[in-house]
JSON list of C-alpha atoms in Angstrom, two decimals:
[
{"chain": "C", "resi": 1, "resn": "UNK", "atom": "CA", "xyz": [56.04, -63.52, -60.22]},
{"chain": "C", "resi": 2, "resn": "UNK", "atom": "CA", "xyz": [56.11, -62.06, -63.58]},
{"chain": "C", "resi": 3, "resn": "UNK", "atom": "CA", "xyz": [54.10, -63.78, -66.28]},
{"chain": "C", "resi": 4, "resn": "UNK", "atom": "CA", "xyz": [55.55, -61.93, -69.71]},
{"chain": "C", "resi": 5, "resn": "UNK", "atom": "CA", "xyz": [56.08, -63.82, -72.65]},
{"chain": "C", "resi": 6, "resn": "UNK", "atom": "CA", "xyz": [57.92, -62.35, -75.83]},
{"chain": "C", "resi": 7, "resn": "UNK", "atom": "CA", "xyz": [55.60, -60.43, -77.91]},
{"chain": "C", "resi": 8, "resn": "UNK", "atom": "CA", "xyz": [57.25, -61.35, -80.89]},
{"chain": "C", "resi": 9, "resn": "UNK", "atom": "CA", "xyz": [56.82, -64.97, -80.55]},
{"chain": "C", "resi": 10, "resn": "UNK", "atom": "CA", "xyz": [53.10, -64.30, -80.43]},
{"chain": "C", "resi": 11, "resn": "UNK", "atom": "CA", "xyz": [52.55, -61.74, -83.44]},
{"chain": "C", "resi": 12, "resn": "UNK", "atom": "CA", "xyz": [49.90, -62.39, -85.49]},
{"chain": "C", "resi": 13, "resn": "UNK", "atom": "CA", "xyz": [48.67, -61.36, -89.24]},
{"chain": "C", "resi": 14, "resn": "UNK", "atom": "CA", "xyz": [45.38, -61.94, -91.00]},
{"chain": "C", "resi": 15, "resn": "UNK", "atom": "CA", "xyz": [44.81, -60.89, -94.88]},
{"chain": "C", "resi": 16, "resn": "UNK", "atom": "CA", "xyz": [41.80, -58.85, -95.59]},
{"chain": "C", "resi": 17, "resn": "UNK", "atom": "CA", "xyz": [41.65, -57.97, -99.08]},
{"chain": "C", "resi": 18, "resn": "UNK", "atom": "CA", "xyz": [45.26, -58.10, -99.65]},
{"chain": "C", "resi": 19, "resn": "UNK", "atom": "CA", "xyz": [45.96, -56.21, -97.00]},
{"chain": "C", "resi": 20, "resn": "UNK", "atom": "CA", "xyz": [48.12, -57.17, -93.76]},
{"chain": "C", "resi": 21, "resn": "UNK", "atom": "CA", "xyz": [46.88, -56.85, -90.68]},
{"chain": "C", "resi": 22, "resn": "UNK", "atom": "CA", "xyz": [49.15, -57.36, -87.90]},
{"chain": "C", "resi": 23, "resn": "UNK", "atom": "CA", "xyz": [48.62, -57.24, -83.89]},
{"chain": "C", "resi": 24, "resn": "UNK", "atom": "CA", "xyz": [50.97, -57.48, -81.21]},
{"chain": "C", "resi": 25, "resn": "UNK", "atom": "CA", "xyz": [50.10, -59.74, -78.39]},
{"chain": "C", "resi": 26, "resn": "UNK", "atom": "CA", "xyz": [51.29, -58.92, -74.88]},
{"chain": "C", "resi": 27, "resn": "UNK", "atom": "CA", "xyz": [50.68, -60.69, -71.74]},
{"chain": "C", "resi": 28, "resn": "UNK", "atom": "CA", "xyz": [51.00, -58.86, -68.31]},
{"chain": "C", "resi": 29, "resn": "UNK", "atom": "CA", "xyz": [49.87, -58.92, -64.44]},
{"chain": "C", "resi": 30, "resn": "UNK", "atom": "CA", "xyz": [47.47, -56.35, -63.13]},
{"chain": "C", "resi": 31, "resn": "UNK", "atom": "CA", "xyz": [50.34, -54.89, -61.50]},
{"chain": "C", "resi": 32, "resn": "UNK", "atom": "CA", "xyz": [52.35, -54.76, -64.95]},
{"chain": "C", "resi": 33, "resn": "UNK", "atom": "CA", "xyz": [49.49, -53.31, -66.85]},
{"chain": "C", "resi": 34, "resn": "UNK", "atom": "CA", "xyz": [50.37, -49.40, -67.25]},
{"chain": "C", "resi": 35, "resn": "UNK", "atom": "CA", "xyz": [47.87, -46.73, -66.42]},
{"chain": "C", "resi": 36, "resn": "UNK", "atom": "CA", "xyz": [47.28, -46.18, -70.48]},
{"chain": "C", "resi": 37, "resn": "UNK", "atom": "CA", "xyz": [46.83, -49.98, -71.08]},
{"chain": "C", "resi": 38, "resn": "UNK", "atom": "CA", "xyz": [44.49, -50.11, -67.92]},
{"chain": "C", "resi": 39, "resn": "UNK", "atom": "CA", "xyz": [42.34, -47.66, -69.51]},
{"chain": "C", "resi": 40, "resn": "UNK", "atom": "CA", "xyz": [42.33, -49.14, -73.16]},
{"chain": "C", "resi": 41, "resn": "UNK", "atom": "CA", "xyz": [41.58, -52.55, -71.97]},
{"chain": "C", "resi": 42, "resn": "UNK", "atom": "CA", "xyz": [38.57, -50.81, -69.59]},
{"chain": "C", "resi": 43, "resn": "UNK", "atom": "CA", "xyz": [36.92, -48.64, -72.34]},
{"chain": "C", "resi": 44, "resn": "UNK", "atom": "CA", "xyz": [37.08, -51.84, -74.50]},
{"chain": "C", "resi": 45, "resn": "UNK", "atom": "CA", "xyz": [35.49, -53.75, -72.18]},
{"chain": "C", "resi": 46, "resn": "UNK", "atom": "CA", "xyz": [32.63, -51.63, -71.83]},
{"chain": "C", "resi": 47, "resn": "UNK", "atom": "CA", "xyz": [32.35, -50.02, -75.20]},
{"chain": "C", "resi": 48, "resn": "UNK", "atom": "CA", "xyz": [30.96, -53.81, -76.17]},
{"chain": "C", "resi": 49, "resn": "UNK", "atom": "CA", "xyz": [29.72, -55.65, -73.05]},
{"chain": "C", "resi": 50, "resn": "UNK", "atom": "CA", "xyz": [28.02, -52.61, -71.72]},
{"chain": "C", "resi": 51, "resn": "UNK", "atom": "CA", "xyz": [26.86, -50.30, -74.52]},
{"chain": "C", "resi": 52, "resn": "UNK", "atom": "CA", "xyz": [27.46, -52.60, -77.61]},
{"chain": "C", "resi": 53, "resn": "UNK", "atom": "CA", "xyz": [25.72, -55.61, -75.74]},
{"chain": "C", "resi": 54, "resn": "UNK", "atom": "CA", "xyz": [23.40, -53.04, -73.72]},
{"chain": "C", "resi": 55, "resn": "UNK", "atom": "CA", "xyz": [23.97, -55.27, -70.81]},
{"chain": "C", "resi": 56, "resn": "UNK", "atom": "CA", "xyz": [23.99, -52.99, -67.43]},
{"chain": "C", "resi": 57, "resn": "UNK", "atom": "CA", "xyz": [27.02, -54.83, -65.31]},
{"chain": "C", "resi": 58, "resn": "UNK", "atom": "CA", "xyz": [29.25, -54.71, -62.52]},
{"chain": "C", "resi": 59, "resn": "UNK", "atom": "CA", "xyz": [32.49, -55.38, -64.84]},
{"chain": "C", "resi": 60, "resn": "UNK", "atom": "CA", "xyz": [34.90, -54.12, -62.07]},
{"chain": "C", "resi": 61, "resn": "UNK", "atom": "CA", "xyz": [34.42, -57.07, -59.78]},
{"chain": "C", "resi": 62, "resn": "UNK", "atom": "CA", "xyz": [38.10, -56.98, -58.39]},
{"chain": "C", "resi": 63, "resn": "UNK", "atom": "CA", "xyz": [39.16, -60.31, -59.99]},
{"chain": "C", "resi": 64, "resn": "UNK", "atom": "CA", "xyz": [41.57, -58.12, -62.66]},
{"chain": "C", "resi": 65, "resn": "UNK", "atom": "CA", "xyz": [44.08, -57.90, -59.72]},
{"chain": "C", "resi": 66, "resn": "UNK", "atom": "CA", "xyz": [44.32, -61.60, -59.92]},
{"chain": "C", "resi": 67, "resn": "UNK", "atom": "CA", "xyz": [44.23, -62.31, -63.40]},
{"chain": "C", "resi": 68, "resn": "UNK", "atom": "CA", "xyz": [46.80, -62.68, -66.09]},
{"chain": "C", "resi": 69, "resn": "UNK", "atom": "CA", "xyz": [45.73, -60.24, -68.79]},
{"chain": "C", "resi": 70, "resn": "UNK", "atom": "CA", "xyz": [46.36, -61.06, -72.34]},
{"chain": "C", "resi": 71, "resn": "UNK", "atom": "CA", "xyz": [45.61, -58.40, -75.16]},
{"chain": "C", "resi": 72, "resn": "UNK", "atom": "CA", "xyz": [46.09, -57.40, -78.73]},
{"chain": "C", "resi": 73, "resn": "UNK", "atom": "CA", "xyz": [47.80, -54.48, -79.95]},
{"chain": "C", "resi": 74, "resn": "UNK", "atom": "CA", "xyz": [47.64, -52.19, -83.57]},
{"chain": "C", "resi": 75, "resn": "UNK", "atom": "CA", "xyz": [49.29, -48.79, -83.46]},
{"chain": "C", "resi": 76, "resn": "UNK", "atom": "CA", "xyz": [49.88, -48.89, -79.71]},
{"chain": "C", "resi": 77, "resn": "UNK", "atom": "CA", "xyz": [46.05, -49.28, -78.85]},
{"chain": "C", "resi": 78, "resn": "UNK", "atom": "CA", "xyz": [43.96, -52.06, -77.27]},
{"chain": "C", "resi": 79, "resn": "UNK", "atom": "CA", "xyz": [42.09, -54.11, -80.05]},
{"chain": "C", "resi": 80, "resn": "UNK", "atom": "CA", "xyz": [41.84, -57.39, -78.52]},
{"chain": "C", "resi": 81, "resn": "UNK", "atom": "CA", "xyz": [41.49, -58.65, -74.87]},
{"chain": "C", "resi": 82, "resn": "UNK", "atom": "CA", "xyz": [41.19, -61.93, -72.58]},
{"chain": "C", "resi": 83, "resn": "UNK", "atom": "CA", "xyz": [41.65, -62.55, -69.02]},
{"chain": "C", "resi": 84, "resn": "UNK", "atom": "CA", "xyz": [43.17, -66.54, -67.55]},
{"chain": "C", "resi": 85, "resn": "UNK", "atom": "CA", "xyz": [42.92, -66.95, -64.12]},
{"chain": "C", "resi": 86, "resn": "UNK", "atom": "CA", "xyz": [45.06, -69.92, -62.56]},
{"chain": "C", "resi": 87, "resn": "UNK", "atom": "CA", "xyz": [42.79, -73.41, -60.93]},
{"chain": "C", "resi": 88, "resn": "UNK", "atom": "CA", "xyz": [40.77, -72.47, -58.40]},
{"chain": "C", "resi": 89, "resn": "UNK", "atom": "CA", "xyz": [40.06, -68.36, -58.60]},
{"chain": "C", "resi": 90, "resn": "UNK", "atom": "CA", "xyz": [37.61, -68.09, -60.70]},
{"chain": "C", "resi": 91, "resn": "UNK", "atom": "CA", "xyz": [36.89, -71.55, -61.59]},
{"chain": "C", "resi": 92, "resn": "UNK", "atom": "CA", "xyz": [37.62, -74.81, -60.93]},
{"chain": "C", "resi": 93, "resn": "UNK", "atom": "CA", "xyz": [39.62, -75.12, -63.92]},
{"chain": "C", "resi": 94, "resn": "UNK", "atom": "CA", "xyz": [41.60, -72.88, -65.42]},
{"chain": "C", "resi": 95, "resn": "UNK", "atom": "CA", "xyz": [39.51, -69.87, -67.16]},
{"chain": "C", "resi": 96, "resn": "UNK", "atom": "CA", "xyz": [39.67, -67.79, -69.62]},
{"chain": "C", "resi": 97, "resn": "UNK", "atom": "CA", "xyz": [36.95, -64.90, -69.75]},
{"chain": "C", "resi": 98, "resn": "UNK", "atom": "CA", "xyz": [36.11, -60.88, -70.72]},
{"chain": "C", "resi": 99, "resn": "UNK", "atom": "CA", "xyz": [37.13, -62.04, -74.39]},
{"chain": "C", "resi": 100, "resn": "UNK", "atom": "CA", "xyz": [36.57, -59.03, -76.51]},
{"chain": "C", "resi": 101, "resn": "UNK", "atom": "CA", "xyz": [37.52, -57.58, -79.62]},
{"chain": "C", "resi": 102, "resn": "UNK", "atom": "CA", "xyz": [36.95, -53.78, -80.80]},
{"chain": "C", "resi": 103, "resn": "UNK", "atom": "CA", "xyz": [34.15, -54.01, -83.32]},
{"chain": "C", "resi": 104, "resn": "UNK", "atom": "CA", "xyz": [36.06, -52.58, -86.46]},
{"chain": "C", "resi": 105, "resn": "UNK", "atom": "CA", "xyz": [38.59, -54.91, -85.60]},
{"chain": "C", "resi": 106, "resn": "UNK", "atom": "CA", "xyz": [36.72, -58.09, -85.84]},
{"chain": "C", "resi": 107, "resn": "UNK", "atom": "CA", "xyz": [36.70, -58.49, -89.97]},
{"chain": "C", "resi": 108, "resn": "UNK", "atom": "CA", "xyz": [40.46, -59.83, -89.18]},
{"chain": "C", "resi": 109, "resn": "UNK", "atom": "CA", "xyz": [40.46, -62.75, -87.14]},
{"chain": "C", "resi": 110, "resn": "UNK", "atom": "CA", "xyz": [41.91, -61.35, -84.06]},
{"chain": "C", "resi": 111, "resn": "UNK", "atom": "CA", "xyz": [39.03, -62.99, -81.64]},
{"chain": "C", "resi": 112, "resn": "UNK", "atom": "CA", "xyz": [40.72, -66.04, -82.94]},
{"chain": "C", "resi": 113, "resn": "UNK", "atom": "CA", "xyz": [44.20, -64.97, -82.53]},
{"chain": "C", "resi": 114, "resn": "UNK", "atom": "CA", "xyz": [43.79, -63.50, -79.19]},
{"chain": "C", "resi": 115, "resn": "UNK", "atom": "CA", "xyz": [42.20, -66.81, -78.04]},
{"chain": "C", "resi": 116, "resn": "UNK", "atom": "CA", "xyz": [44.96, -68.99, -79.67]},
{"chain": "C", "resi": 117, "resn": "UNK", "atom": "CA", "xyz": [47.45, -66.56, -77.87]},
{"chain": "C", "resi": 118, "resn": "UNK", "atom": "CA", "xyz": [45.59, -67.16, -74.49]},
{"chain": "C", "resi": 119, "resn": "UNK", "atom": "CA", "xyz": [45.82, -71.22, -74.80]},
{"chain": "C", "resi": 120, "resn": "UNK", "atom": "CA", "xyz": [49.67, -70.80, -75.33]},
{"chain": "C", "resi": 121, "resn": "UNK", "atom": "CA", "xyz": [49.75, -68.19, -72.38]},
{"chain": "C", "resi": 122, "resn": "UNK", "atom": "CA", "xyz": [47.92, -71.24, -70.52]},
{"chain": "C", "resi": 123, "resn": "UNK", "atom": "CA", "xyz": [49.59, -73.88, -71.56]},
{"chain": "C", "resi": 124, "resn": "UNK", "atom": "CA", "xyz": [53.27, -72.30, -70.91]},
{"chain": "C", "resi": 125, "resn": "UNK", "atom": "CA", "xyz": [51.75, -71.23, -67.27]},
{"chain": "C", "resi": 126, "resn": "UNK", "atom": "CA", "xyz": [49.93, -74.33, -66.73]},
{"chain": "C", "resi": 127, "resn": "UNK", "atom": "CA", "xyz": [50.27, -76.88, -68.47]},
{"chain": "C", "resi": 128, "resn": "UNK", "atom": "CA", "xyz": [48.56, -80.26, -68.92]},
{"chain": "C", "resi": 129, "resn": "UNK", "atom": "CA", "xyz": [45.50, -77.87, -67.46]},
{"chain": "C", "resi": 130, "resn": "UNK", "atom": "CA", "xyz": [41.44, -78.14, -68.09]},
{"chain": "C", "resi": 131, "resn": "UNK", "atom": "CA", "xyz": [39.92, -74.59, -69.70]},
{"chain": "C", "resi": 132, "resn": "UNK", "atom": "CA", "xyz": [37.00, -73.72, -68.67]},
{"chain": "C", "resi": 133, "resn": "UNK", "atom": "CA", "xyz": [34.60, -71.21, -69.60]},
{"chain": "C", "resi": 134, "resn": "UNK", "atom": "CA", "xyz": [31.33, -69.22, -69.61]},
{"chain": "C", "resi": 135, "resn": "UNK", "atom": "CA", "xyz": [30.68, -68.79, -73.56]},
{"chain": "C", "resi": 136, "resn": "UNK", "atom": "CA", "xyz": [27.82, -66.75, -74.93]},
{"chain": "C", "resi": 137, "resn": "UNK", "atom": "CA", "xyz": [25.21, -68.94, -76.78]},
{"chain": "C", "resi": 138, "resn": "UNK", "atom": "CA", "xyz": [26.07, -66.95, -80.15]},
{"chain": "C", "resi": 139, "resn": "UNK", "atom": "CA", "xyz": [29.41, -68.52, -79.89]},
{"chain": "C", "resi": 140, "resn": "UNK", "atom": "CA", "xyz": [29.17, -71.83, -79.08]},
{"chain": "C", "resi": 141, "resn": "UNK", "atom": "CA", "xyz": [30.80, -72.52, -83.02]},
{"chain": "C", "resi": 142, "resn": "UNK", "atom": "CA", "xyz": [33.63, -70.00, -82.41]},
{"chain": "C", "resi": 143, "resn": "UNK", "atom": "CA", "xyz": [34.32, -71.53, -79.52]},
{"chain": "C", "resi": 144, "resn": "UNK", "atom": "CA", "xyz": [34.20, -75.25, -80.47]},
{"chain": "C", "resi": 145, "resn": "UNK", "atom": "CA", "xyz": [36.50, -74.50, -83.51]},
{"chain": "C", "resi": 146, "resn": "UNK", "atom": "CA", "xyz": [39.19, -74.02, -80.58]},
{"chain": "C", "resi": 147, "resn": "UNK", "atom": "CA", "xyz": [38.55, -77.41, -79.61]},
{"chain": "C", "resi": 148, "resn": "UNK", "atom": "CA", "xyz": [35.91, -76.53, -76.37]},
{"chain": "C", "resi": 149, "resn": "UNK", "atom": "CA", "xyz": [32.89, -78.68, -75.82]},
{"chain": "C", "resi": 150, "resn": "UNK", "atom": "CA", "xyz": [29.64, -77.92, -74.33]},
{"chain": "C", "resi": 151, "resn": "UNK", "atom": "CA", "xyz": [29.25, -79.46, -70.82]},
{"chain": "C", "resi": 152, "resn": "UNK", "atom": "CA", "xyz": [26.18, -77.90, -69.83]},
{"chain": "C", "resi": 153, "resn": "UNK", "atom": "CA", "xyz": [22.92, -76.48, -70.26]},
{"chain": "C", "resi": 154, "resn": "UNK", "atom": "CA", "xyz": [22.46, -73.10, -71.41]},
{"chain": "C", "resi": 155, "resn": "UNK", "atom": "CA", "xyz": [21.60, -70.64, -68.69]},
{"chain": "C", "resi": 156, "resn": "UNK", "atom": "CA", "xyz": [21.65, -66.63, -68.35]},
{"chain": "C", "resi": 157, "resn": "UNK", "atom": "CA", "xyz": [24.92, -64.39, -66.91]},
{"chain": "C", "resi": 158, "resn": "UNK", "atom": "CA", "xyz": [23.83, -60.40, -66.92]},
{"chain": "C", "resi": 159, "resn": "UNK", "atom": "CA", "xyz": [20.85, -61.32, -69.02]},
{"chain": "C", "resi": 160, "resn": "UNK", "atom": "CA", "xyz": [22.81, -62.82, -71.81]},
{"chain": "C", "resi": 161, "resn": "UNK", "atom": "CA", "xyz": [22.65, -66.57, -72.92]},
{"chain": "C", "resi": 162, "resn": "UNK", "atom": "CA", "xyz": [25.48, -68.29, -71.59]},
{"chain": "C", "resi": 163, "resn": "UNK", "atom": "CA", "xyz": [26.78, -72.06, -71.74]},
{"chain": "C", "resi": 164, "resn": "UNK", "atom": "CA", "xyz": [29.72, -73.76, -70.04]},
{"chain": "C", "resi": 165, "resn": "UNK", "atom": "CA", "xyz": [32.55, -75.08, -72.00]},
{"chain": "C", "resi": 166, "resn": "UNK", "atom": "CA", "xyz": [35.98, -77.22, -71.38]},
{"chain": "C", "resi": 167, "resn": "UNK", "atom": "CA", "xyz": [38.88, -77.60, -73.15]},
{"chain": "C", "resi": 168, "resn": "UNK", "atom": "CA", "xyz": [41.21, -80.77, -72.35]}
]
């Protein structure tokens, strides 16, 4: 099954100092990701939860094949990034996790965006569905401006500070 949506329904702009900012959001099966956007959404990945967050992880932990991938485009390279999985593989609930934005991309909203863009993929793939997922501590406001409460005590994934949030 192919899980695309149209890119243009989901392209976003923020205004930094009267400048626009826009990024394309794509959504795409591991199998529809190409070798280039593989790569970009990998380096990304690890450029801030490995060496960024100096957090030593296993981030290849061959649940990507399953996953619907959702990133962020400017100039045809990976600035923003989530992965949903579907009830019951990963989660309970639906999930949404590896959210990530490139560090001199964050001054323009596009953690938000790419989030916002996630809950529609969700809600178009499955609808009427819980969100669950495993926030870092530092985010717990980010997180409940998007409507997620905290459901649990904090606790520690790869050494970070994490706590468990749902979205209804």
């Amino acid at each position: 099954m192919i899980y695309s949506i149209n890119p243009q329904k989901y392209q976003y702009r923020s205004l930094q100092r009267g400048i626009v900012k826009k990024m394309d959001v794509v959504t795409r099966t591991f199998d529809e990701l190409s070798n280039i956007e593989l790569y970009q959404i990998m380096r990304l990945r690890s450029e801030v939860f490995v060496v960024e967050q100096d957090c030593v992880y296993q981030d290849l932990d061959n649940k990507d094949q399953k996953a619907l991938h959702v990133f962020g485009t400017k100039k045809n390279e990976v600035v923003a990034y989530t992965r949903i999985f579907k009830p019951g593989d990963y989660f309970k609930n639906t999930s949404i996790g590896r959210v990530v934005v490139a560090a001199d991309e964050r001054k323009y909203g596009y953690g938000k965006q790419i989030m916002l863009a996630s809950l529609n993929v969700i809600e178009e793939r499955f609808p009427n569905t819980t969100v669950e997922i495993s926030a870092q501590t530092y985010l717990l406001k980010f997180y409940t401006e998007l409507g997620f409460e905290r459901t649990g005590e904090e606790y520690l994934e790869d050494g970070i500070p994490h706590v468990k949030m749902i979205k209804s």
